[in-house]
Amino acid sequence: MVRPKFFQSLMLFLASICMVTAQSGPAVQQPDLRGFDRAGSDRERSLEKQFDTYLRKENLRDWMKRLSARPHHLGSPYDKDNADFIAALFRSWGYDTNIERFDVLFPTPKTRLLEMTAPSQFKAKLDEPSLKEDATSGQKNEQLPTYNAYSIDGDVTGQLVYVNYGVPQDYEELERRGIDVRGKIVIARYGGSWRGIKPKVAAEHGAVGCLIYSDPRDDGYFSGDVYPKGAWRPEDGAQRGSVADMPLFPGDPLTPGIGATPNAQRLAIKDAPTLTKIPVLPISYGDALPMLKAMEGPVAPAAWRGALPITYHLGPGKATVHLKLEFNFNTVPAYDVIARLAGSERPDEWIIRGNHHDGWVNGAADPISGLVPMLEEARAVGELVKTGWRPKRTMIYAVWDGEEPGLIGSTEWAETHAEELQSKAVLYLNSDGNSRGFLNVGGSHTLERFVNELARDIVDPEKEISASDRLRARAILNGDSEARQRSDLRIAALGSGSDYTPFLQHLGIASLNVGFGGEGEGDGVYHSVYDSFDHFTRFVDPTFDYGIALAHTGGRAVLRFANAVYLPFEFSNFTDTVGRYVNEVTKLATDERDAIGEKNRRIREKTYDAVDDPLLKLSVPKPEAPAPFLNFAPLQNAIARLKESSDKYDAAMRDPATA
Ligand SMILES: [Zn+2]
């Protein structure tokens, strides 16, 4: 069709006139960008304006539709198809592109049986039905069933015990009530911790099996109407996910610390330390309800109760379940797409920008909503190259496979290239999904000022104020006393949970994770068949305006790093934050010591006995060993030295003559 194209060109032409007019108006002096001189800042800002003109929302929508059209988990045919498609895009945009393959352990289910054998019979469906309102939900023969990856095989029968979120303090509560999970099957609800912690802690307490269900209190009808009427988790929706012991190490369970290349030395599956110790299965609240309803024993504490129409009991009682799980422990290929644009002046300084491409099922929100803005960003960078511009430093776009089962593609790549990365990588910038709302940035505090500068230059599409102003306004509404005084907003430290981990926590490369969120309703379909194009375009970011905002953010970040005269790190905010962390741990030691002392005193003085309701038959907690005094002086001295160094660095940056 000619007409829409013509219309598009006309709009572009008008837009470019508007831009020229805007630029030729009275120049508002903007502060220099960190890492650039005056003239460099102006050049950089006009380059970024040019970059913005290339971005097209239609591409985000089209690519999301294409990439989420079929299930594309690690090892599936469409996962490979997507990797090839993405590699072809990068090649067409002028990137030197290759696909790096790793061979990794990825179990998929062979048998999934969950039944209640007493006091009545009930067999769990373990199925997410297809919906006529959701075009991809019926692709049954390509979907991975609901399961937790890296659970071991098992065939166990036991009484049920409800353990709330299944974190250590929940087991202390159970112990006070005289409930022991040894030989039992625990049922935990999702939330309160990373899911892999639940079976680990359950096994440590002697449980023989673990069920994890999605309570409607957390992401179902308590939050809003359920899908397809609303966005939230329906009765039969369940959350897939990895339960590997990732705090031990992420990546392929058989090749810790080294890349899973063809000749790599591999552990035997029986020796893989990150597999669970007991079988684990995620279930829907539809499947959980009859079992929870049949439970006896004490009523669960108020904070443990969810939103199901029952009285929550802790068990154990007559309610007994049989759980049988068997997996195909196959080795499958993981395909990372790696696309390079060589730097013109400093080719041995690398800026790495990544997002994963594998999903649990169709994965429109997770990860495609983060991937398509990154692709559009890379395409626009390719357009800049066509005009004769080259980055000073090397830019590498990485599209990871196998993030969902355990950060596999990124970890294996980082392990394979560890030495080169440690000498060359200057930044790793990650995204992993995108929604509507506020700019979320977490990462290295040496980049806090850089991020603040960036956030001031990003326009929030709903409010037409800067992303930074919107964040500050929220902080003020939340009563954050600093938000009015401190010129820079703080950025959160990164834990784990996405592909920045091998770069930040293993290799020590400064890293950031970026994305918008807080308003889109995506939580209720997380890791289910309903995380689809249809769901995303109704409830998460229907217009893709925030997808474009993410492309603005990621694009500016990598362009500034690629073009800067010196790398835009800053150390006084870093020192300030590290100083706060030192104060926090010092205070934590004192608080913990006081709390243990107080608890032991209450036990000694029979305070619990005086208060506890005798009908509840609570046992008195066991006394704890008093907390020792710790010596924080070396840490405090190190902070003083850090402060001295960062002051000198800042002075040198302000006035090179003093250096
Ligand atoms: Zn993801």
PDB file of N, CA, C and O and ligand atoms in Angstrom, residues 356 358 366-367 403-404 432-433 498 527, ligand 1:
ATOM      1  N   HIS A 356      18.066 -11.326  27.061  1.00  0.00           N
ATOM      2  CA  HIS A 356      17.940 -12.713  26.591  1.00  0.00           C
ATOM      3  C   HIS A 356      16.828 -12.853  25.559  1.00  0.00           C
ATOM      4  O   HIS A 356      15.968 -11.989  25.428  1.00  0.00           O
ATOM      5  N   ASP A 358      15.402 -16.344  24.980  1.00  0.00           N
ATOM      6  CA  ASP A 358      14.576 -17.512  25.308  1.00  0.00           C
ATOM      7  C   ASP A 358      13.469 -17.123  26.276  1.00  0.00           C
ATOM      8  O   ASP A 358      13.634 -16.214  27.097  1.00  0.00           O
ATOM      9  N   ASP A 366       8.327 -11.379  29.035  1.00  0.00           N
ATOM     10  CA  ASP A 366       9.629 -11.865  29.512  1.00  0.00           C
ATOM     11  C   ASP A 366      10.160 -12.895  28.542  1.00  0.00           C
ATOM     12  O   ASP A 366       9.716 -14.044  28.567  1.00  0.00           O
ATOM     13  N   PRO A 367      11.090 -12.530  27.645  1.00  0.00           N
ATOM     14  CA  PRO A 367      11.938 -11.345  27.637  1.00  0.00           C
ATOM     15  C   PRO A 367      11.705 -10.412  26.453  1.00  0.00           C
ATOM     16  O   PRO A 367      12.401  -9.419  26.311  1.00  0.00           O
ATOM     17  N   GLU A 403      18.473 -17.965  29.520  1.00  0.00           N
ATOM     18  CA  GLU A 403      18.455 -17.172  30.764  1.00  0.00           C
ATOM     19  C   GLU A 403      17.489 -17.782  31.761  1.00  0.00           C
ATOM     20  O   GLU A 403      17.770 -17.862  32.957  1.00  0.00           O
ATOM     21  N   GLU A 404      16.337 -18.217  31.256  1.00  0.00           N
ATOM     22  CA  GLU A 404      15.269 -18.679  32.161  1.00  0.00           C
ATOM     23  C   GLU A 404      15.695 -19.867  33.030  1.00  0.00           C
ATOM     24  O   GLU A 404      15.495 -19.851  34.239  1.00  0.00           O
ATOM     25  N   ASP A 432      15.741  -6.883  30.650  1.00  0.00           N
ATOM     26  CA  ASP A 432      15.109  -8.206  30.658  1.00  0.00           C
ATOM     27  C   ASP A 432      13.617  -7.968  30.832  1.00  0.00           C
ATOM     28  O   ASP A 432      13.086  -8.125  31.912  1.00  0.00           O
ATOM     29  N   GLY A 433      12.970  -7.525  29.743  1.00  0.00           N
ATOM     30  CA  GLY A 433      11.549  -7.193  29.834  1.00  0.00           C
ATOM     31  C   GLY A 433      11.354  -5.713  30.098  1.00  0.00           C
ATOM     32  O   GLY A 433      12.256  -5.017  30.576  1.00  0.00           O
ATOM     33  N   SER A 498      19.179 -11.941  36.690  1.00  0.00           N
ATOM     34  CA  SER A 498      19.244 -11.779  35.241  1.00  0.00           C
ATOM     35  C   SER A 498      20.700 -11.820  34.774  1.00  0.00           C
ATOM     36  O   SER A 498      21.616 -12.017  35.587  1.00  0.00           O
ATOM     37  N   HIS A 527       5.829 -16.249  33.513  1.00  0.00           N
ATOM     38  CA  HIS A 527       6.248 -17.644  33.293  1.00  0.00           C
ATOM     39  C   HIS A 527       5.083 -18.618  33.051  1.00  0.00           C
ATOM     40  O   HIS A 527       5.166 -19.786  33.421  1.00  0.00           O
TER      41      HIS A 527
HETATM   42 ZN    ZN B   1      13.643 -12.692  31.545  1.00  0.00          ZN
END
